C-alpha positions as CSV (number, residue, x, y, z in Angstrom):
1,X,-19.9,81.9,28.0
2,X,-16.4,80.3,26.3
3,X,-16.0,76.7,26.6
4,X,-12.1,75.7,27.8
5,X,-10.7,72.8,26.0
6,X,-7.7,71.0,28.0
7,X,-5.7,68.5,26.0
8,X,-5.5,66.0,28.1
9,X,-2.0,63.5,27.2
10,X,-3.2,60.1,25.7
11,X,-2.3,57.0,27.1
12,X,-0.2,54.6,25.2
13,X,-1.2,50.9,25.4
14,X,1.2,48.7,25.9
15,X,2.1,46.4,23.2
16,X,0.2,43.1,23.2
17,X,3.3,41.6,24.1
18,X,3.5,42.7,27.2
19,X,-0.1,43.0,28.4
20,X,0.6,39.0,27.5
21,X,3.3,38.7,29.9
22,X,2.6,36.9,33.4
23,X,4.9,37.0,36.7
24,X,4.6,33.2,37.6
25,X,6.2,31.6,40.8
26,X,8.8,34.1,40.7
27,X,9.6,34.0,36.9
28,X,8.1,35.2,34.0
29,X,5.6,33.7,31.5
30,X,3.7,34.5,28.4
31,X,-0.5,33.6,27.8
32,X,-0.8,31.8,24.7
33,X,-4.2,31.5,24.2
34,X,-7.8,33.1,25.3
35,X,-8.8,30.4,27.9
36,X,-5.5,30.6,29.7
37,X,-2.9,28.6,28.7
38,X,0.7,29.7,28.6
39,X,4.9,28.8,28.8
40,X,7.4,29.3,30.7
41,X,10.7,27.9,31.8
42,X,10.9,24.5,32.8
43,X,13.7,24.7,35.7
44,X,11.4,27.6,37.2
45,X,8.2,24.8,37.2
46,X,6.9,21.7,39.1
47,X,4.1,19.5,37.3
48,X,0.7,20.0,38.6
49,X,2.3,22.7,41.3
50,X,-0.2,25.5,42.5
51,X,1.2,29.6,42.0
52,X,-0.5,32.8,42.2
53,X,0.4,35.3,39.2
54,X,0.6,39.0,38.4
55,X,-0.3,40.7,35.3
56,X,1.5,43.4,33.3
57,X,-0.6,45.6,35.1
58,X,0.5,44.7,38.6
59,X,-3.0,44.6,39.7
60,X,-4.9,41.5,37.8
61,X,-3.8,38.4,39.6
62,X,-4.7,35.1,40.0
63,X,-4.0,31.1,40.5
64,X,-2.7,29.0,38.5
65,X,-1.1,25.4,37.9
66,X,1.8,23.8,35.7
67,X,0.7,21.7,33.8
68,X,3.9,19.9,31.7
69,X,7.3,20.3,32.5
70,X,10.3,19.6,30.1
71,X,13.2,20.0,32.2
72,X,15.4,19.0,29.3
73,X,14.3,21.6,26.9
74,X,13.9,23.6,29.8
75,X,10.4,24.6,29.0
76,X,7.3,24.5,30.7
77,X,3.5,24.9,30.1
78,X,0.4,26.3,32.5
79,X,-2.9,27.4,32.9
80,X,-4.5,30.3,34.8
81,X,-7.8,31.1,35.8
82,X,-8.5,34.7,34.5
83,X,-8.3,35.5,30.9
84,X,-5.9,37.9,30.3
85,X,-4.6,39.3,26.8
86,X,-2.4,36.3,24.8
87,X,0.0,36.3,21.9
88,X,0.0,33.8,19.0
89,X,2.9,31.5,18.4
90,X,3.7,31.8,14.7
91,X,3.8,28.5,12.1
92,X,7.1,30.5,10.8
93,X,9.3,33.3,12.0
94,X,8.0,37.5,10.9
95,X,10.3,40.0,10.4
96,X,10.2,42.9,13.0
97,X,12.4,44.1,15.8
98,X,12.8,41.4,18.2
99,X,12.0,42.5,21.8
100,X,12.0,40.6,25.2
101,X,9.3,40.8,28.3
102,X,10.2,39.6,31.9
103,X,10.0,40.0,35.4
104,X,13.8,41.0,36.6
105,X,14.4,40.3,40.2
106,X,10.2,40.1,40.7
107,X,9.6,43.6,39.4
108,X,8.2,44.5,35.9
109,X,7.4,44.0,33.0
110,X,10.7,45.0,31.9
111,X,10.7,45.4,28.2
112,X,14.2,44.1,26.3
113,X,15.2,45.4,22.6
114,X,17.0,42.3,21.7
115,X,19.0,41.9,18.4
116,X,19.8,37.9,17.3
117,X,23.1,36.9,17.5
118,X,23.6,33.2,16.8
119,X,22.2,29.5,17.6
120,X,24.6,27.7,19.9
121,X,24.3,24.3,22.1
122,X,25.2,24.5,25.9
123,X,26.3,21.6,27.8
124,X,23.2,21.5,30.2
125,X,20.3,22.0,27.7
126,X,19.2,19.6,25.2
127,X,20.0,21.2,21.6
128,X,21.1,24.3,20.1
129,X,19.2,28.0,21.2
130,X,19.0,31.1,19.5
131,X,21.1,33.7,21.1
132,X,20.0,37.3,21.9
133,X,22.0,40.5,22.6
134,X,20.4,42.8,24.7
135,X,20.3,45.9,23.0
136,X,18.4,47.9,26.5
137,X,16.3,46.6,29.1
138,X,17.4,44.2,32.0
139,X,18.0,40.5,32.2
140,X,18.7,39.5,35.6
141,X,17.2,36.3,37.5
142,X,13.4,36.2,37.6
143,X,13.2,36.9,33.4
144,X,13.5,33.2,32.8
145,X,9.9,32.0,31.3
146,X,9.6,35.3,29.4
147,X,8.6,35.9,26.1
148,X,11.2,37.2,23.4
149,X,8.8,38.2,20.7
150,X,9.0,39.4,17.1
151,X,6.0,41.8,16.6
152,X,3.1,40.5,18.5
153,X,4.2,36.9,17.7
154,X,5.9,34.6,20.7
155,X,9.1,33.0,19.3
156,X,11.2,32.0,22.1
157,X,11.3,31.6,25.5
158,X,14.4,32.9,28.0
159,X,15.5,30.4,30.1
160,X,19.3,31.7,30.6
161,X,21.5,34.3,30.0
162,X,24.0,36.6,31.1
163,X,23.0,39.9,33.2
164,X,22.1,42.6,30.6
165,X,24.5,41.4,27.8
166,X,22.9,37.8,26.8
167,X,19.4,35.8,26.4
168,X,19.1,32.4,25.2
């Protein structure tokens, strides 16, 4: 009697930046820490507002609430109920390819290879933002509260850009 091997095709796990990544009230967001927490974009959030959210897997969702919004900076923070995988937030910027997570027009995650461009102030947010070519992937409405990430770490959040060419 032989015994048939079959190679059977590993699966690749997704980075940990993107199992991170959250669909929240019809933007993106990024879980920060083990119990929950996690930011997004301010102008997508309402303090103490209810949402449901999807996981990178499109099957893990949830309820959650937002819990501080800074429409200024354009930056918001919440909590959801289910823990899910997180990134950290550095204490100073790695060096690594920088890439981008999101929820384009409600479908994703969408993975971005960004490359930084520059820091610039706009008119309608409070200071100056890193800019961020997009190398491939798609930024349309519904990335805003996304992670842009360098390694595994979280380092900015999109809140604007323009379609496929810009993040900031």
């Amino acid at each position: 009697m032989a015994l048939a091997l079959i190679a059977v095709p590993a699966v690749a796990e997704e980075p940990g930046w993107v199992r991170a990544s959250v669909q929240v009230a019809g933007c993106s967001g990024t879980v920060i820490t083990a119990d929950g927490y996690g930011v997004g974009a301010g102008h997508c959030a309402k303090k103490d507002k209810k949402f449901s959210w999807v996981g990178f897997d499109n099957t893990t969702t949830g309820k959650g609430r937002w819990l501080v919004v800074d429409k200024v900076r354009d930056l918001a923070l919440f909590k959801i109920d289910k823990p899910v995988h997180h990134v950290p937030v550095p204490r100073s910027v790695p060096v690594d390819p920088v890439s981008g997570c999101g929820w384009p027009e409600g479908t994703g995650p969408a993975k971005l290879a960004l490359r930084y461009s520059s820091r610039d102030e706009f008119t309608n947010l409070v200071g100056d933002r890193w800019v961020f070519g997009v190398d491939t992937g798609t930024f349309r409405r519904g990335n805003s509260g996304g992670g842009i990430f360098i390694g595994d770490h979280l380092v900015a959040v999109m809140t604007h850009g323009i379609d496929d060419k810009w993040v900031y």
